[in-house]
Amino acid sequence: DKGEFRHYMMKEIYEQPKVIAACLEGRISESKVLTSCFGADSGFLKEVENVHIVACGTSYHAGLVAKYWIEDLAGLPCSVEVASEYRYRKVAVPKNTLFLTLSQSGETADTLAALRKAKEQGYLTTLAICNVPSSTLVRESALTLLTNAGAEIGVASTKAFTTQLTALLITSVAIAVENGLSAEKEQALVNAMRSLPAYVNAALLQDEHIQKVSDRFANKHNALFLGRGAMYPIALEGALKLKEISYIHAEAYPAGELKHGPLALVDEDMPIITMVPHNGMLDKLKSNMQEVAARGGELYVFADRSTNLHSEDNIIFTEVPKVEGILEPIVHTIPLQLLSYHVAVVKGTDVDQPRNLAKSVTVE
Ligand code: F6R
């Protein structure tokens, strides 16, 4: 039932405050991440020295964000790979490595094959972050953290992605606590997590503004998404969403790569979407934006108000709520979901059932 919404995708975008709260429920206390959420075998948190994350598509993008969190908060090396690559190569597995899969459906053929291979490779243990409790992936993994997003009907994943990120943040903090994260820092992170549903709600308030902005994309054939740090995977996800449902060719680059090639594409017909994080990288990103503006590119900037960016000649500004840096990848996802949704509606594509795609990819 779509309720008041025209499409399942929009209904699911609007469910995110609720399902993120459901994902946090019982996993954090007033001051701590509750390791009991990993079940009786949470002892792996003490032993893990390395993390390998394997997934496909949108779930892979969630994994890329987690690499920033795990290396930053826990100081442990983390690598992320798409399952279709992982499953067919010889993999070096350092001792005490956690094998972590991400899957909305828990039935993705490549991800299952990767898990089956990993079980022969001497990993510390296998953990699945998944939205379907009865899935094959959950059944075959040693440990599970459910995302609790409820059924997702729209083929383009929205709430399944942001709850994967939430579950990954819980996991990253739990691992970090065993690797020297102070009680004070943990408390601050838990406080931030508790605010997430409200932040996502605040991000949704830009819906009407984003709908207006999206009209400008109706006649575009290409788009370039730029982000730095943990916002780079969010740029990848924004580009994937736009491709999937509006069929506009979109690519994402780490902003620093602009000069190394993609700048050649920039002209008046190329919209550039930038996710501006509120951290030390702001100045660098601003200089990338100038490079684009100087070539007549149309800049769409998503940032919080404290960045002092605003709409002017070459900039179309969308405000994102100001949040703790660790949460920025989750909160910045919301306006990009809304953008791709509204562009698809303007173009008249089948939002919930994009051509050529299936919700669950059970064949290779
Ligand atoms: C895109 C999307 C896909 C899936 C991918 C993996 O919106 O949903 O890229 O993420 O097919 O599926 P799961 O997460 O079920 O393993």
Coordinates of C-alpha atoms and ligand atoms in Angstrom, one line a residue:
D1 CA 0.0 0.0 0.0
K2 CA 1.5 3.3 -1.1
G3 CA -0.7 5.3 1.2
E4 CA -0.7 9.0 0.3
F5 CA 2.3 8.6 -2.0
R6 CA 2.4 8.2 -5.8
H7 CA 5.2 5.7 -5.7
Y8 CA 6.7 3.2 -3.3
M9 CA 10.1 4.8 -3.6
M10 CA 8.7 8.1 -2.1
K11 CA 6.9 6.3 0.6
E12 CA 10.1 4.5 1.5
I13 CA 12.2 7.7 1.4
Y14 CA 9.7 9.2 3.9
E15 CA 9.9 6.1 6.1
Q16 CA 13.5 6.6 6.8
P17 CA 13.3 8.5 10.2
K18 CA 11.1 5.6 11.5
V19 CA 13.2 2.7 10.2
I20 CA 16.5 4.3 11.2
A21 CA 15.0 4.5 14.7
A22 CA 14.0 0.9 14.4
C23 CA 17.5 0.0 13.4
L24 CA 19.0 1.7 16.5
E25 CA 16.3 0.3 18.8
G26 CA 17.9 -2.1 21.3
R27 CA 21.4 -1.5 19.8
I28 CA 22.4 1.5 21.8
S29 CA 21.9 2.5 25.5
E30 CA 22.1 6.0 27.0
S31 CA 25.9 6.0 26.6
K32 CA 27.0 2.8 24.8
V33 CA 26.6 0.6 21.8
L34 CA 25.2 -2.7 23.0
T35 CA 27.4 -5.5 21.8
S36 CA 24.5 -8.0 22.6
C37 CA 23.1 -7.0 19.2
F38 CA 25.6 -9.3 17.5
G39 CA 24.2 -12.2 19.5
A40 CA 26.0 -14.4 22.0
D41 CA 29.2 -14.5 19.9
S42 CA 30.2 -10.9 20.2
G43 CA 33.7 -12.0 21.3
F44 CA 34.9 -11.4 17.7
L45 CA 34.8 -7.6 18.5
K46 CA 37.9 -8.0 20.8
E47 CA 39.8 -10.1 18.3
V48 CA 39.2 -8.5 15.0
E49 CA 42.3 -6.8 13.5
N50 CA 41.1 -6.4 9.9
V51 CA 37.8 -6.1 8.0
H52 CA 36.9 -7.3 4.5
I53 CA 33.6 -5.9 3.3
V54 CA 31.9 -7.5 0.2
A55 CA 28.6 -6.5 -1.4
C56 CA 27.0 -5.4 -4.7
G57 CA 25.5 -2.1 -6.0
T58 CA 24.0 0.2 -3.4
S59 CA 25.1 -2.2 -0.6
Y60 CA 28.7 -1.9 -1.9
H61 CA 28.4 1.9 -1.5
A62 CA 27.3 1.5 2.1
G63 CA 30.4 -0.7 2.6
L64 CA 32.6 2.1 1.1
V65 CA 31.3 4.5 3.7
A66 CA 32.1 2.0 6.5
K67 CA 35.7 1.9 5.4
Y68 CA 36.1 5.5 6.4
W69 CA 34.4 4.9 9.8
I70 CA 36.3 1.7 10.7
E71 CA 39.7 3.1 9.8
D72 CA 38.9 6.4 11.5
L73 CA 37.2 5.3 14.7
A74 CA 38.9 1.9 15.2
G75 CA 42.2 2.4 13.4
L76 CA 41.8 -1.0 11.8
P77 CA 42.5 -1.7 8.1
C78 CA 39.3 -2.2 6.1
S79 CA 38.9 -3.2 2.4
V80 CA 35.7 -3.1 0.4
E81 CA 35.1 -5.0 -2.8
V82 CA 32.2 -5.9 -5.1
A83 CA 31.2 -9.5 -4.7
S84 CA 31.4 -10.4 -8.4
E85 CA 35.2 -9.5 -8.3
Y86 CA 35.9 -11.0 -4.9
R87 CA 34.4 -14.4 -5.7
Y88 CA 36.7 -15.0 -8.7
R89 CA 40.1 -14.0 -7.5
K90 CA 42.7 -15.3 -5.1
V91 CA 42.3 -13.3 -1.9
A92 CA 44.9 -12.7 0.8
V93 CA 43.3 -12.9 4.2
P94 CA 45.4 -11.5 7.1
K95 CA 44.9 -13.2 10.5
N96 CA 41.8 -12.2 12.5
T97 CA 40.0 -10.7 9.6
L98 CA 36.2 -10.2 9.9
F99 CA 34.3 -11.0 6.7
L100 CA 31.3 -8.6 6.5
T101 CA 28.6 -8.8 3.8
L102 CA 25.9 -6.3 3.1
S103 CA 22.7 -7.1 1.3
Q104 CA 19.2 -5.8 1.4
S105 CA 17.7 -9.0 0.1
G106 CA 20.1 -11.5 1.4
E107 CA 19.6 -13.4 -1.9
T108 CA 22.1 -11.7 -4.2
A109 CA 23.9 -14.5 -6.1
D110 CA 27.4 -12.9 -6.2
T111 CA 27.2 -12.0 -2.5
L112 CA 26.2 -15.5 -1.5
A113 CA 29.0 -17.0 -3.6
A114 CA 31.5 -14.6 -2.0
L115 CA 30.3 -15.7 1.5
R116 CA 30.6 -19.4 0.6
K117 CA 34.1 -18.8 -0.7
A118 CA 35.0 -16.8 2.4
K119 CA 34.0 -19.6 4.7
E120 CA 36.9 -21.6 3.2
Q121 CA 39.4 -18.9 3.7
G122 CA 40.1 -18.9 7.4
Y123 CA 38.3 -15.7 8.4
L124 CA 37.8 -14.8 12.1
T125 CA 34.0 -15.0 11.5
T126 CA 31.3 -13.9 9.0
L127 CA 28.8 -11.2 9.7
A128 CA 25.9 -10.3 7.5
I129 CA 24.1 -6.9 7.7
C130 CA 20.8 -7.7 6.0
N131 CA 17.2 -6.6 5.8
V132 CA 15.6 -10.0 5.4
P133 CA 15.7 -12.3 8.5
S134 CA 14.7 -15.4 6.6
S135 CA 17.2 -14.9 3.8
T136 CA 19.9 -17.3 2.6
L137 CA 22.6 -14.9 3.5
V138 CA 21.4 -14.7 7.1
R139 CA 21.1 -18.4 7.3
E140 CA 24.6 -19.0 6.1
S141 CA 26.4 -16.3 8.0
A142 CA 27.8 -17.0 11.5
L143 CA 26.5 -13.6 12.8
T144 CA 23.7 -11.2 11.7
L145 CA 22.8 -7.6 12.3
L146 CA 19.4 -7.0 10.8
T147 CA 18.7 -3.6 9.4
N148 CA 14.9 -3.6 10.3
A149 CA 13.9 -1.4 7.4
G150 CA 10.8 -3.4 6.6
A151 CA 9.9 -4.6 3.1
E152 CA 11.3 -2.4 0.3
I153 CA 9.3 -2.5 -2.9
G154 CA 11.0 0.2 -5.0
V155 CA 13.7 -1.4 -7.0
A156 CA 16.0 1.6 -6.4
S157 CA 17.1 1.1 -2.8
T158 CA 16.6 4.0 -0.3
K159 CA 15.6 3.0 3.2
A160 CA 17.5 -0.3 3.0
F161 CA 20.7 1.8 2.2
T162 CA 20.4 4.3 5.1
T163 CA 19.6 1.5 7.6
Q164 CA 22.7 -0.4 6.3
L165 CA 24.7 2.7 7.0
T166 CA 23.1 2.9 10.5
A167 CA 23.9 -0.7 11.2
L168 CA 27.5 -0.2 9.9
L169 CA 27.9 2.8 12.2
I170 CA 26.8 0.6 15.2
T171 CA 29.3 -2.1 14.1
S172 CA 32.1 0.4 13.5
V173 CA 31.7 2.0 17.0
A174 CA 31.5 -1.5 18.6
I175 CA 34.8 -2.5 17.0
A176 CA 36.3 0.9 17.9
V177 CA 35.4 0.5 21.6
E178 CA 37.6 -2.6 21.7
N179 CA 40.4 -0.6 19.9
G180 CA 40.9 2.3 22.2
L181 CA 37.9 4.5 21.6
S182 CA 37.3 6.5 24.8
A183 CA 34.0 6.2 26.8
E184 CA 33.6 10.0 26.2
K185 CA 33.9 9.6 22.5
E186 CA 31.5 6.6 22.5
Q187 CA 29.0 8.7 24.4
A188 CA 29.3 11.5 21.9
L189 CA 28.8 9.1 19.0
V190 CA 25.8 7.5 20.7
N191 CA 24.2 10.9 21.3
A192 CA 24.7 11.7 17.6
M193 CA 23.1 8.4 16.5
R194 CA 20.1 9.1 18.7
S195 CA 19.6 12.4 16.8
L196 CA 19.7 10.7 13.4
P197 CA 15.9 10.2 12.9
A198 CA 15.3 13.9 13.6
Y199 CA 18.1 14.9 11.3
V200 CA 16.7 12.8 8.5
N201 CA 13.3 14.4 9.1
A202 CA 14.9 17.8 8.8
A203 CA 16.6 16.8 5.5
L204 CA 13.2 15.7 4.1
L205 CA 11.9 19.3 4.6
Q206 CA 13.9 20.3 1.5
D207 CA 11.6 18.1 -0.6
E208 CA 9.7 20.9 -2.2
H209 CA 12.8 22.9 -3.0
I210 CA 14.5 19.9 -4.5
Q211 CA 11.5 19.2 -6.7
K212 CA 11.9 22.7 -8.2
V213 CA 15.6 22.1 -8.7
S214 CA 14.9 18.8 -10.4
D215 CA 13.1 20.5 -13.3
R216 CA 16.4 21.7 -14.5
F217 CA 17.6 18.1 -15.1
A218 CA 14.8 17.1 -17.4
N219 CA 16.7 17.8 -20.6
K220 CA 20.2 16.8 -19.4
H221 CA 21.9 13.7 -20.7
N222 CA 24.8 13.6 -18.2
A223 CA 25.6 14.6 -14.6
L224 CA 28.8 14.5 -12.5
F225 CA 28.7 13.9 -8.8
L226 CA 31.7 15.0 -6.6
G227 CA 32.5 14.3 -3.0
R228 CA 35.5 14.0 -0.8
G229 CA 36.1 11.6 2.1
A230 CA 33.1 9.5 3.2
M231 CA 31.0 11.7 1.0
Y232 CA 32.6 10.2 -2.1
P233 CA 30.7 6.9 -1.7
I234 CA 27.5 9.0 -1.3
A235 CA 28.4 10.7 -4.6
L236 CA 28.6 7.2 -6.1
E237 CA 25.2 6.3 -4.6
G238 CA 23.7 9.6 -5.9
A239 CA 24.9 8.9 -9.4
L240 CA 23.6 5.3 -9.3
K241 CA 20.2 6.4 -8.1
L242 CA 20.0 9.0 -10.9
K243 CA 21.1 6.5 -13.6
E244 CA 18.7 3.8 -12.3
I245 CA 15.4 5.7 -12.3
S246 CA 15.9 8.7 -14.6
Y247 CA 18.2 7.0 -17.1
I248 CA 20.5 10.1 -17.1
H249 CA 24.1 9.0 -17.5
A250 CA 25.8 10.0 -14.2
E251 CA 29.3 9.5 -12.9
A252 CA 30.9 10.1 -9.5
Y253 CA 34.4 11.1 -8.7
P254 CA 36.4 12.0 -5.6
A255 CA 36.5 15.8 -6.1
G256 CA 40.3 15.7 -6.1
E257 CA 40.3 13.6 -9.3
L258 CA 38.5 16.3 -11.3
K259 CA 41.7 17.7 -12.7
H260 CA 42.9 14.3 -13.7
G261 CA 40.4 13.8 -16.4
P262 CA 36.7 14.5 -15.9
L263 CA 37.2 18.3 -16.0
A264 CA 37.4 17.8 -19.8
L265 CA 33.7 17.0 -19.7
V266 CA 32.6 20.2 -18.0
D267 CA 30.7 22.7 -20.1
E268 CA 27.3 24.5 -19.8
D269 CA 25.4 21.3 -20.4
M270 CA 27.0 19.4 -17.5
P271 CA 25.4 19.7 -14.1
I272 CA 27.9 19.0 -11.3
I273 CA 26.5 17.9 -8.0
T274 CA 28.7 18.4 -5.0
M275 CA 28.1 17.2 -1.4
V276 CA 29.9 19.5 0.8
P277 CA 31.1 18.1 4.2
H278 CA 31.5 20.3 7.1
N279 CA 35.1 19.5 7.8
G280 CA 38.7 20.4 6.9
M281 CA 38.0 19.6 3.3
L282 CA 35.6 22.5 2.7
D283 CA 38.2 24.8 1.3
K284 CA 39.5 22.2 -1.1
L285 CA 36.1 21.4 -2.3
K286 CA 35.4 25.1 -2.8
S287 CA 38.4 25.3 -5.1
N288 CA 37.1 22.4 -7.1
M289 CA 33.8 24.2 -7.4
Q290 CA 35.6 27.3 -8.8
E291 CA 37.3 25.1 -11.4
V292 CA 33.9 23.9 -12.5
A293 CA 32.3 27.4 -12.4
A294 CA 35.2 28.8 -14.5
R295 CA 34.2 26.4 -17.3
G296 CA 30.6 27.3 -17.3
G297 CA 29.4 24.2 -15.5
E298 CA 26.2 24.4 -13.6
L299 CA 26.9 23.7 -9.9
Y300 CA 24.4 22.1 -7.6
V301 CA 25.7 22.4 -4.0
F302 CA 24.3 20.4 -1.1
A303 CA 25.7 21.8 2.2
D304 CA 24.7 23.1 5.6
R305 CA 24.3 26.7 6.3
S306 CA 27.5 27.1 8.3
T307 CA 29.5 26.6 5.1
N308 CA 28.4 30.1 4.1
L309 CA 27.5 28.8 0.6
H310 CA 24.3 30.0 -0.9
S311 CA 22.6 30.3 -4.3
E312 CA 24.3 32.8 -6.6
D313 CA 25.0 33.1 -10.3
N314 CA 26.5 29.7 -11.0
I315 CA 25.4 27.9 -7.8
I316 CA 22.1 26.2 -7.1
F317 CA 22.1 25.7 -3.3
T318 CA 20.2 23.1 -1.3
E319 CA 20.4 23.2 2.4
V320 CA 21.2 20.1 4.3
P321 CA 20.9 20.0 8.1
K322 CA 24.1 20.6 10.1
V323 CA 25.0 17.4 11.8
E324 CA 28.0 15.7 13.5
G325 CA 30.6 14.8 10.8
I326 CA 30.2 11.1 11.3
L327 CA 26.5 11.3 10.3
E328 CA 27.0 13.4 7.2
P329 CA 27.0 10.5 4.7
I330 CA 23.6 9.3 6.0
V331 CA 22.0 12.7 6.1
H332 CA 23.4 13.8 2.7
T333 CA 21.9 10.7 1.1
I334 CA 18.3 12.0 1.6
P335 CA 18.4 15.0 -0.8
L336 CA 20.1 12.9 -3.5
Q337 CA 17.3 10.3 -3.2
L338 CA 14.7 13.1 -3.5
L339 CA 16.6 14.6 -6.5
S340 CA 16.7 11.4 -8.5
Y341 CA 13.0 10.7 -7.6
H342 CA 11.8 14.1 -8.8
V343 CA 14.0 14.0 -11.9
A344 CA 12.5 10.6 -12.8
V345 CA 8.9 11.9 -12.2
V346 CA 9.6 14.9 -14.5
K347 CA 10.9 12.6 -17.1
G348 CA 8.0 10.2 -16.7
T349 CA 9.9 7.0 -16.2
D350 CA 8.7 4.1 -14.2
V351 CA 10.1 5.1 -10.8
D352 CA 9.4 1.9 -8.9
Q353 CA 10.2 -0.5 -11.7
P354 CA 13.1 0.9 -13.8
R355 CA 13.6 -0.8 -17.1
N356 CA 16.0 -3.8 -17.2
L357 CA 16.4 -4.0 -13.4
A358 CA 15.2 -6.6 -10.8
K359 CA 14.8 -6.1 -7.1
S360 CA 16.7 -9.2 -6.2
V361 CA 19.5 -10.4 -8.4
T362 CA 19.6 -14.1 -7.8
V363 CA 21.5 -15.0 -10.9
E364 CA 25.1 -14.0 -11.8
Ligands
F6R1 C1 20.3 -0.2 -6.4 C2 20.1 -1.5 -5.7 C3 21.1 -2.5 -6.1 C4 21.3 -3.5 -5.0 C5 22.2 -4.7 -5.5 C6 22.5 -5.6 -4.3 O1 19.3 0.7 -6.0 O2 19.3 -1.7 -4.9 O3 22.3 -2.0 -6.5 O4 21.9 -2.9 -3.9 O5 21.6 -5.3 -6.5 O6 21.3 -6.1 -3.8 P1 21.3 -6.5 -2.3 O7 21.5 -5.4 -1.4 O8 19.9 -7.1 -2.1 O9 22.4 -7.6 -2.1

